[in-house]
PDB file of C-alpha atoms in Angstrom:
ATOM      1  CA  UNK A 122     133.951  18.540 112.837  1.00  0.00           C
ATOM      2  CA  UNK A 123     132.502  21.251 115.078  1.00  0.00           C
ATOM      3  CA  UNK A 124     135.820  21.648 116.899  1.00  0.00           C
ATOM      4  CA  UNK A 125     137.501  22.037 113.532  1.00  0.00           C
ATOM      5  CA  UNK A 126     135.068  24.764 112.436  1.00  0.00           C
ATOM      6  CA  UNK A 127     135.322  26.563 115.777  1.00  0.00           C
ATOM      7  CA  UNK A 128     139.111  26.508 115.573  1.00  0.00           C
ATOM      8  CA  UNK A 129     139.097  27.906 112.041  1.00  0.00           C
ATOM      9  CA  UNK A 130     136.722  30.709 113.046  1.00  0.00           C
ATOM     10  CA  UNK A 131     139.000  31.611 115.940  1.00  0.00           C
ATOM     11  CA  UNK A 132     142.110  31.651 113.747  1.00  0.00           C
ATOM     12  CA  UNK A 133     140.369  33.850 111.148  1.00  0.00           C
ATOM     13  CA  UNK A 134     139.312  36.269 113.885  1.00  0.00           C
ATOM     14  CA  UNK A 135     142.895  36.404 115.172  1.00  0.00           C
ATOM     15  CA  UNK A 136     144.186  37.116 111.672  1.00  0.00           C
ATOM     16  CA  UNK A 137     141.706  39.966 111.249  1.00  0.00           C
ATOM     17  CA  UNK A 138     142.656  41.503 114.598  1.00  0.00           C
ATOM     18  CA  UNK A 139     146.398  41.233 114.036  1.00  0.00           C
ATOM     19  CA  UNK A 140     146.006  42.777 110.572  1.00  0.00           C
ATOM     20  CA  UNK A 141     144.863  45.961 112.287  1.00  0.00           C
ATOM     21  CA  UNK A 142     148.468  46.727 113.232  1.00  0.00           C
ATOM     22  CA  UNK A 143     149.284  46.959 109.536  1.00  0.00           C
ATOM     23  CA  UNK A 144     146.042  48.494 108.220  1.00  0.00           C
ATOM     24  CA  UNK A 145     145.438  51.266 110.734  1.00  0.00           C
ATOM     25  CA  UNK A 146     143.216  52.340 113.598  1.00  0.00           C
ATOM     26  CA  UNK A 147     140.028  52.677 111.559  1.00  0.00           C
ATOM     27  CA  UNK A 148     140.328  49.098 110.356  1.00  0.00           C
ATOM     28  CA  UNK A 149     141.014  47.835 113.896  1.00  0.00           C
ATOM     29  CA  UNK A 150     137.952  49.614 115.265  1.00  0.00           C
ATOM     30  CA  UNK A 151     135.844  48.314 112.381  1.00  0.00           C
ATOM     31  CA  UNK A 152     136.945  44.734 112.975  1.00  0.00           C
ATOM     32  CA  UNK A 153     136.222  45.083 116.690  1.00  0.00           C
ATOM     33  CA  UNK A 154     132.710  46.359 115.974  1.00  0.00           C
ATOM     34  CA  UNK A 155     132.050  43.647 113.375  1.00  0.00           C
ATOM     35  CA  UNK A 156     133.228  40.805 115.614  1.00  0.00           C
ATOM     36  CA  UNK A 157     131.216  42.215 118.518  1.00  0.00           C
ATOM     37  CA  UNK A 158     128.117  42.259 116.316  1.00  0.00           C
ATOM     38  CA  UNK A 159     128.634  38.646 115.212  1.00  0.00           C
ATOM     39  CA  UNK A 160     129.288  37.538 118.765  1.00  0.00           C
ATOM     40  CA  UNK A 161     126.331  39.502 120.137  1.00  0.00           C
ATOM     41  CA  UNK A 162     123.930  38.014 117.620  1.00  0.00           C
ATOM     42  CA  UNK A 163     125.133  34.450 118.152  1.00  0.00           C
ATOM     43  CA  UNK A 164     125.703  34.275 121.921  1.00  0.00           C
ATOM     44  CA  UNK A 165     122.005  34.059 122.931  1.00  0.00           C
ATOM     45  CA  UNK A 166     121.526  31.363 120.275  1.00  0.00           C
ATOM     46  CA  UNK A 167     124.483  29.456 121.685  1.00  0.00           C
ATOM     47  CA  UNK A 168     123.057  29.616 125.214  1.00  0.00           C
ATOM     48  CA  UNK A 169     119.505  28.946 124.049  1.00  0.00           C
ATOM     49  CA  UNK A 170     118.012  31.769 126.121  1.00  0.00           C
ATOM     50  CA  UNK A 171     114.804  33.707 125.362  1.00  0.00           C
ATOM     51  CA  UNK A 172     114.665  37.252 123.944  1.00  0.00           C
ATOM     52  CA  UNK A 173     117.539  36.408 121.586  1.00  0.00           C
ATOM     53  CA  UNK A 174     117.211  39.468 119.336  1.00  0.00           C
ATOM     54  CA  UNK A 175     116.957  41.952 122.187  1.00  0.00           C
ATOM     55  CA  UNK A 176     119.779  40.465 124.236  1.00  0.00           C
ATOM     56  CA  UNK A 177     121.904  40.016 121.135  1.00  0.00           C
ATOM     57  CA  UNK A 178     121.463  43.700 120.346  1.00  0.00           C
ATOM     58  CA  UNK A 179     122.484  44.677 123.890  1.00  0.00           C
ATOM     59  CA  UNK A 180     125.616  42.510 123.723  1.00  0.00           C
ATOM     60  CA  UNK A 181     126.562  43.746 120.250  1.00  0.00           C
ATOM     61  CA  UNK A 182     126.078  47.407 121.180  1.00  0.00           C
ATOM     62  CA  UNK A 183     128.197  46.950 124.307  1.00  0.00           C
ATOM     63  CA  UNK A 184     131.128  45.624 122.309  1.00  0.00           C
ATOM     64  CA  UNK A 185     130.694  48.129 119.481  1.00  0.00           C
ATOM     65  CA  UNK A 186     130.480  51.082 121.861  1.00  0.00           C
ATOM     66  CA  UNK A 187     133.534  49.981 123.845  1.00  0.00           C
ATOM     67  CA  UNK A 188     135.583  49.427 120.683  1.00  0.00           C
ATOM     68  CA  UNK A 189     134.539  52.755 119.182  1.00  0.00           C
ATOM     69  CA  UNK A 190     135.331  54.783 122.299  1.00  0.00           C
ATOM     70  CA  UNK A 191     138.666  52.971 122.736  1.00  0.00           C
ATOM     71  CA  UNK A 192     139.545  54.203 119.266  1.00  0.00           C
ATOM     72  CA  UNK A 193     138.336  57.774 119.860  1.00  0.00           C
ATOM     73  CA  UNK A 194     139.384  58.475 123.473  1.00  0.00           C
ATOM     74  CA  UNK A 195     141.825  61.372 123.563  1.00  0.00           C
ATOM     75  CA  UNK A 196     143.507  60.520 126.885  1.00  0.00           C
ATOM     76  CA  UNK A 197     146.008  57.801 127.694  1.00  0.00           C
ATOM     77  CA  UNK A 198     143.392  55.607 129.392  1.00  0.00           C
ATOM     78  CA  UNK A 199     141.959  53.987 126.284  1.00  0.00           C
ATOM     79  CA  UNK A 200     139.591  51.729 128.244  1.00  0.00           C
ATOM     80  CA  UNK A 201     138.063  54.509 130.329  1.00  0.00           C
ATOM     81  CA  UNK A 202     134.612  54.020 128.805  1.00  0.00           C
ATOM     82  CA  UNK A 203     134.623  50.217 128.684  1.00  0.00           C
ATOM     83  CA  UNK A 204     133.471  49.643 132.309  1.00  0.00           C
ATOM     84  CA  UNK A 205     130.580  52.052 131.756  1.00  0.00           C
ATOM     85  CA  UNK A 206     129.428  50.233 128.633  1.00  0.00           C
ATOM     86  CA  UNK A 207     129.693  46.865 130.384  1.00  0.00           C
ATOM     87  CA  UNK A 208     127.736  48.157 133.402  1.00  0.00           C
ATOM     88  CA  UNK A 209     125.015  49.683 131.225  1.00  0.00           C
ATOM     89  CA  UNK A 210     124.872  46.516 129.138  1.00  0.00           C
ATOM     90  CA  UNK A 211     124.479  44.329 132.205  1.00  0.00           C
ATOM     91  CA  UNK A 212     121.767  46.633 133.507  1.00  0.00           C
ATOM     92  CA  UNK A 213     119.970  46.392 130.171  1.00  0.00           C
ATOM     93  CA  UNK A 214     120.189  42.597 130.330  1.00  0.00           C
ATOM     94  CA  UNK A 215     118.591  42.612 133.771  1.00  0.00           C
ATOM     95  CA  UNK A 216     115.841  44.958 132.595  1.00  0.00           C
ATOM     96  CA  UNK A 217     115.067  42.752 129.599  1.00  0.00           C
ATOM     97  CA  UNK A 218     114.915  39.641 131.767  1.00  0.00           C
ATOM     98  CA  UNK A 219     112.707  41.313 134.381  1.00  0.00           C
ATOM     99  CA  UNK A 220     110.151  42.721 131.963  1.00  0.00           C
ATOM    100  CA  UNK A 221     109.945  39.988 129.360  1.00  0.00           C
ATOM    101  CA  UNK A 222     106.954  37.684 129.660  1.00  0.00           C
ATOM    102  CA  UNK A 223     108.373  34.248 128.887  1.00  0.00           C
ATOM    103  CA  UNK A 224     110.834  31.868 130.495  1.00  0.00           C
ATOM    104  CA  UNK A 225     110.450  33.222 134.015  1.00  0.00           C
ATOM    105  CA  UNK A 226     111.811  30.012 135.555  1.00  0.00           C
ATOM    106  CA  UNK A 227     115.169  30.504 133.891  1.00  0.00           C
ATOM    107  CA  UNK A 228     115.640  34.222 134.360  1.00  0.00           C
ATOM    108  CA  UNK A 229     118.663  33.882 136.652  1.00  0.00           C
ATOM    109  CA  UNK A 230     120.472  31.607 134.196  1.00  0.00           C
ATOM    110  CA  UNK A 231     119.596  33.944 131.338  1.00  0.00           C
ATOM    111  CA  UNK A 232     120.875  36.992 133.235  1.00  0.00           C
ATOM    112  CA  UNK A 233     124.165  35.300 134.089  1.00  0.00           C
ATOM    113  CA  UNK A 234     124.672  33.950 130.578  1.00  0.00           C
ATOM    114  CA  UNK A 235     123.797  37.175 128.796  1.00  0.00           C
ATOM    115  CA  UNK A 236     125.790  39.172 131.364  1.00  0.00           C
ATOM    116  CA  UNK A 237     128.837  37.052 130.596  1.00  0.00           C
ATOM    117  CA  UNK A 238     128.278  37.845 126.925  1.00  0.00           C
ATOM    118  CA  UNK A 239     128.206  41.556 127.729  1.00  0.00           C
ATOM    119  CA  UNK A 240     131.546  41.274 129.539  1.00  0.00           C
ATOM    120  CA  UNK A 241     133.169  39.311 126.711  1.00  0.00           C
ATOM    121  CA  UNK A 242     131.953  41.795 124.101  1.00  0.00           C
ATOM    122  CA  UNK A 243     133.220  44.678 126.221  1.00  0.00           C
ATOM    123  CA  UNK A 244     136.683  43.099 126.412  1.00  0.00           C
ATOM    124  CA  UNK A 245     136.985  43.365 122.634  1.00  0.00           C
ATOM    125  CA  UNK A 246     138.055  46.991 123.000  1.00  0.00           C
ATOM    126  CA  UNK A 247     141.358  45.754 124.420  1.00  0.00           C
ATOM    127  CA  UNK A 248     142.507  44.900 120.896  1.00  0.00           C
ATOM    128  CA  UNK A 249     141.905  48.517 119.866  1.00  0.00           C
ATOM    129  CA  UNK A 250     143.595  49.843 123.007  1.00  0.00           C
ATOM    130  CA  UNK A 251     146.575  47.570 122.361  1.00  0.00           C
ATOM    131  CA  UNK A 252     147.009  49.061 118.900  1.00  0.00           C
ATOM    132  CA  UNK A 253     146.847  52.605 120.228  1.00  0.00           C
ATOM    133  CA  UNK A 254     149.130  51.928 123.183  1.00  0.00           C
ATOM    134  CA  UNK A 255     152.179  50.912 121.148  1.00  0.00           C
ATOM    135  CA  UNK A 256     151.204  50.792 117.499  1.00  0.00           C
ATOM    136  CA  UNK A 257     153.630  47.932 116.870  1.00  0.00           C
ATOM    137  CA  UNK A 258     152.427  44.340 116.676  1.00  0.00           C
ATOM    138  CA  UNK A 259     154.976  42.541 118.876  1.00  0.00           C
ATOM    139  CA  UNK A 260     152.830  41.735 121.901  1.00  0.00           C
ATOM    140  CA  UNK A 261     149.754  41.158 119.758  1.00  0.00           C
ATOM    141  CA  UNK A 262     151.659  38.622 117.673  1.00  0.00           C
ATOM    142  CA  UNK A 263     152.805  36.784 120.800  1.00  0.00           C
ATOM    143  CA  UNK A 264     149.208  36.456 121.974  1.00  0.00           C
ATOM    144  CA  UNK A 265     147.868  35.626 118.512  1.00  0.00           C
ATOM    145  CA  UNK A 266     150.456  32.928 117.809  1.00  0.00           C
ATOM    146  CA  UNK A 267     150.029  31.373 121.253  1.00  0.00           C
ATOM    147  CA  UNK A 268     146.257  31.413 120.801  1.00  0.00           C
ATOM    148  CA  UNK A 269     146.493  29.956 117.288  1.00  0.00           C
ATOM    149  CA  UNK A 270     148.626  27.084 118.584  1.00  0.00           C
ATOM    150  CA  UNK A 271     146.122  26.403 121.365  1.00  0.00           C
ATOM    151  CA  UNK A 272     143.260  26.547 118.856  1.00  0.00           C
ATOM    152  CA  UNK A 273     145.022  24.106 116.533  1.00  0.00           C
ATOM    153  CA  UNK A 274     145.490  21.679 119.409  1.00  0.00           C
ATOM    154  CA  UNK A 275     141.825  22.098 120.337  1.00  0.00           C
ATOM    155  CA  UNK A 276     140.802  21.048 116.846  1.00  0.00           C
ATOM    156  CA  UNK A 277     141.990  17.501 117.596  1.00  0.00           C
ATOM    157  CA  UNK A 278     139.352  14.965 118.585  1.00  0.00           C
ATOM    158  CA  UNK A 279     141.152  13.927 121.759  1.00  0.00           C
ATOM    159  CA  UNK A 280     139.713  13.985 125.303  1.00  0.00           C
ATOM    160  CA  UNK A 281     139.748  17.330 127.109  1.00  0.00           C
ATOM    161  CA  UNK A 282     141.928  15.908 129.886  1.00  0.00           C
ATOM    162  CA  UNK A 283     144.660  15.514 127.257  1.00  0.00           C
ATOM    163  CA  UNK A 284     143.987  18.578 125.111  1.00  0.00           C
ATOM    164  CA  UNK A 285     143.766  21.108 127.945  1.00  0.00           C
ATOM    165  CA  UNK A 286     147.300  20.620 129.383  1.00  0.00           C
ATOM    166  CA  UNK A 287     148.714  20.099 125.878  1.00  0.00           C
ATOM    167  CA  UNK A 288     147.203  23.421 124.719  1.00  0.00           C
ATOM    168  CA  UNK A 289     148.684  25.268 127.678  1.00  0.00           C
ATOM    169  CA  UNK A 290     152.148  23.720 127.313  1.00  0.00           C
ATOM    170  CA  UNK A 291     152.405  24.334 123.570  1.00  0.00           C
ATOM    171  CA  UNK A 292     151.040  27.884 123.912  1.00  0.00           C
ATOM    172  CA  UNK A 293     153.662  28.506 126.605  1.00  0.00           C
ATOM    173  CA  UNK A 294     156.359  27.353 124.175  1.00  0.00           C
ATOM    174  CA  UNK A 295     154.931  29.352 121.277  1.00  0.00           C
ATOM    175  CA  UNK A 296     154.962  32.589 123.296  1.00  0.00           C
ATOM    176  CA  UNK A 297     158.762  32.808 123.761  1.00  0.00           C
ATOM    177  CA  UNK A 298     159.337  31.735 120.159  1.00  0.00           C
ATOM    178  CA  UNK A 299     157.089  34.522 118.899  1.00  0.00           C
ATOM    179  CA  UNK A 300     158.846  36.945 121.259  1.00  0.00           C
ATOM    180  CA  UNK A 301     162.241  36.044 119.815  1.00  0.00           C
ATOM    181  CA  UNK A 302     161.003  36.517 116.267  1.00  0.00           C
ATOM    182  CA  UNK A 303     158.754  39.556 116.516  1.00  0.00           C
ATOM    183  CA  UNK A 304     159.427  41.617 119.656  1.00  0.00           C
ATOM    184  CA  UNK A 305     161.829  42.617 122.408  1.00  0.00           C
ATOM    185  CA  UNK A 306     159.742  40.970 125.132  1.00  0.00           C
ATOM    186  CA  UNK A 307     161.792  38.738 127.420  1.00  0.00           C
ATOM    187  CA  UNK A 308     161.391  34.977 127.364  1.00  0.00           C
ATOM    188  CA  UNK A 309     159.860  34.517 130.819  1.00  0.00           C
ATOM    189  CA  UNK A 310     157.055  37.109 130.435  1.00  0.00           C
ATOM    190  CA  UNK A 311     156.308  35.716 126.972  1.00  0.00           C
ATOM    191  CA  UNK A 312     156.069  32.188 128.390  1.00  0.00           C
ATOM    192  CA  UNK A 313     153.761  33.346 131.190  1.00  0.00           C
ATOM    193  CA  UNK A 314     151.616  35.151 128.644  1.00  0.00           C
ATOM    194  CA  UNK A 315     151.492  31.984 126.549  1.00  0.00           C
ATOM    195  CA  UNK A 316     150.311  30.006 129.582  1.00  0.00           C
ATOM    196  CA  UNK A 317     147.525  32.525 130.242  1.00  0.00           C
ATOM    197  CA  UNK A 318     146.425  32.489 126.614  1.00  0.00           C
ATOM    198  CA  UNK A 319     146.466  28.692 126.467  1.00  0.00           C
ATOM    199  CA  UNK A 320     144.440  28.495 129.689  1.00  0.00           C
ATOM    200  CA  UNK A 321     141.807  30.881 128.303  1.00  0.00           C
ATOM    201  CA  UNK A 322     141.481  28.924 125.055  1.00  0.00           C
ATOM    202  CA  UNK A 323     141.374  25.567 126.854  1.00  0.00           C
ATOM    203  CA  UNK A 324     138.871  26.876 129.406  1.00  0.00           C
ATOM    204  CA  UNK A 325     136.442  28.095 126.771  1.00  0.00           C
ATOM    205  CA  UNK A 326     136.831  24.850 124.813  1.00  0.00           C
ATOM    206  CA  UNK A 327     135.963  22.877 127.931  1.00  0.00           C
ATOM    207  CA  UNK A 328     132.973  25.123 128.532  1.00  0.00           C
ATOM    208  CA  UNK A 329     131.841  24.486 124.973  1.00  0.00           C
ATOM    209  CA  UNK A 330     132.089  20.702 125.365  1.00  0.00           C
ATOM    210  CA  UNK A 331     130.294  20.759 128.721  1.00  0.00           C
ATOM    211  CA  UNK A 332     127.477  22.839 127.274  1.00  0.00           C
ATOM    212  CA  UNK A 333     127.190  20.581 124.256  1.00  0.00           C
ATOM    213  CA  UNK A 334     127.727  21.460 120.630  1.00  0.00           C
ATOM    214  CA  UNK A 335     125.453  24.203 119.353  1.00  0.00           C
ATOM    215  CA  UNK A 336     123.367  23.245 116.346  1.00  0.00           C
ATOM    216  CA  UNK A 337     123.166  26.887 115.257  1.00  0.00           C
ATOM    217  CA  UNK A 338     125.852  28.256 112.946  1.00  0.00           C
ATOM    218  CA  UNK A 339     125.743  31.691 114.594  1.00  0.00           C
ATOM    219  CA  UNK A 340     125.801  30.083 118.027  1.00  0.00           C
ATOM    220  CA  UNK A 341     128.874  28.056 117.160  1.00  0.00           C
ATOM    221  CA  UNK A 342     130.541  31.180 115.728  1.00  0.00           C
ATOM    222  CA  UNK A 343     129.860  33.071 118.968  1.00  0.00           C
ATOM    223  CA  UNK A 344     131.318  30.232 121.043  1.00  0.00           C
ATOM    224  CA  UNK A 345     134.441  30.275 118.860  1.00  0.00           C
ATOM    225  CA  UNK A 346     134.801  34.062 119.114  1.00  0.00           C
ATOM    226  CA  UNK A 347     134.320  34.249 122.892  1.00  0.00           C
ATOM    227  CA  UNK A 348     137.917  33.372 123.914  1.00  0.00           C
ATOM    228  CA  UNK A 349     139.408  35.510 121.131  1.00  0.00           C
ATOM    229  CA  UNK A 350     137.472  38.611 122.147  1.00  0.00           C
ATOM    230  CA  UNK A 351     138.254  37.973 125.818  1.00  0.00           C
ATOM    231  CA  UNK A 352     141.984  38.039 125.055  1.00  0.00           C
ATOM    232  CA  UNK A 353     141.768  41.655 123.879  1.00  0.00           C
ATOM    233  CA  UNK A 354     141.962  43.234 127.309  1.00  0.00           C
ATOM    234  CA  UNK A 355     144.581  40.682 128.404  1.00  0.00           C
ATOM    235  CA  UNK A 356     146.857  41.891 125.603  1.00  0.00           C
ATOM    236  CA  UNK A 357     146.441  45.511 126.633  1.00  0.00           C
ATOM    237  CA  UNK A 358     147.006  45.079 130.361  1.00  0.00           C
ATOM    238  CA  UNK A 359     150.002  42.794 129.873  1.00  0.00           C
ATOM    239  CA  UNK A 360     151.506  45.373 127.528  1.00  0.00           C
ATOM    240  CA  UNK A 361     151.169  48.034 130.205  1.00  0.00           C
ATOM    241  CA  UNK A 362     152.707  45.831 132.892  1.00  0.00           C
ATOM    242  CA  UNK A 363     155.559  44.368 130.852  1.00  0.00           C
ATOM    243  CA  UNK A 364     156.556  47.194 128.541  1.00  0.00           C
ATOM    244  CA  UNK A 365     155.946  50.267 130.725  1.00  0.00           C
TER     245      UNK A 365
END
């Protein structure tokens, strides 16, 4: 049941992000900020680390700031500010963990976990940058359809040793099909992109099963959003390599 819910959350997030190509830049930035806020609030609950509100705020602000600046940057480098936000966010995580007064024995784990959340939230801006780079949804649809196929496979209650390769193979097949229908991207790059997307989805699903199912609704939502937000920067950089 939890895999089913996580898959549905991921598909809804993909639909919201893809809709940005039809509803404009302001909508895309708004969705990026909203998803970053949801992810930021839920990630510390998913990991079960102390200082949840403070760390959640740091993660959410990192993603929101990166998405906002990606939408407002005047130059061609739409992700120019993202590394700065991620670095500041990671520094804030370390400061929180150093100065807080509880859970000292698990500070290293908390820093690494929250730092990973900062990076994932920062990658959200890639969806905004992708919209600004081309403005047409071809590459985004390839990634979204490949990811949706991998998410649908992950909703099955089969062992990970079966689902992981199946997700990657079907995502690799979905990529070229989406390319034929929605873009001018060649078959081989689309297939490679599908493999990468499937591997990301399968990897995060495996991480979720290894960590155990979160009993918190917001924690489960954050775990479901993590691979989707991470794909944002992948979309952007692949666009730059393949199309220009």
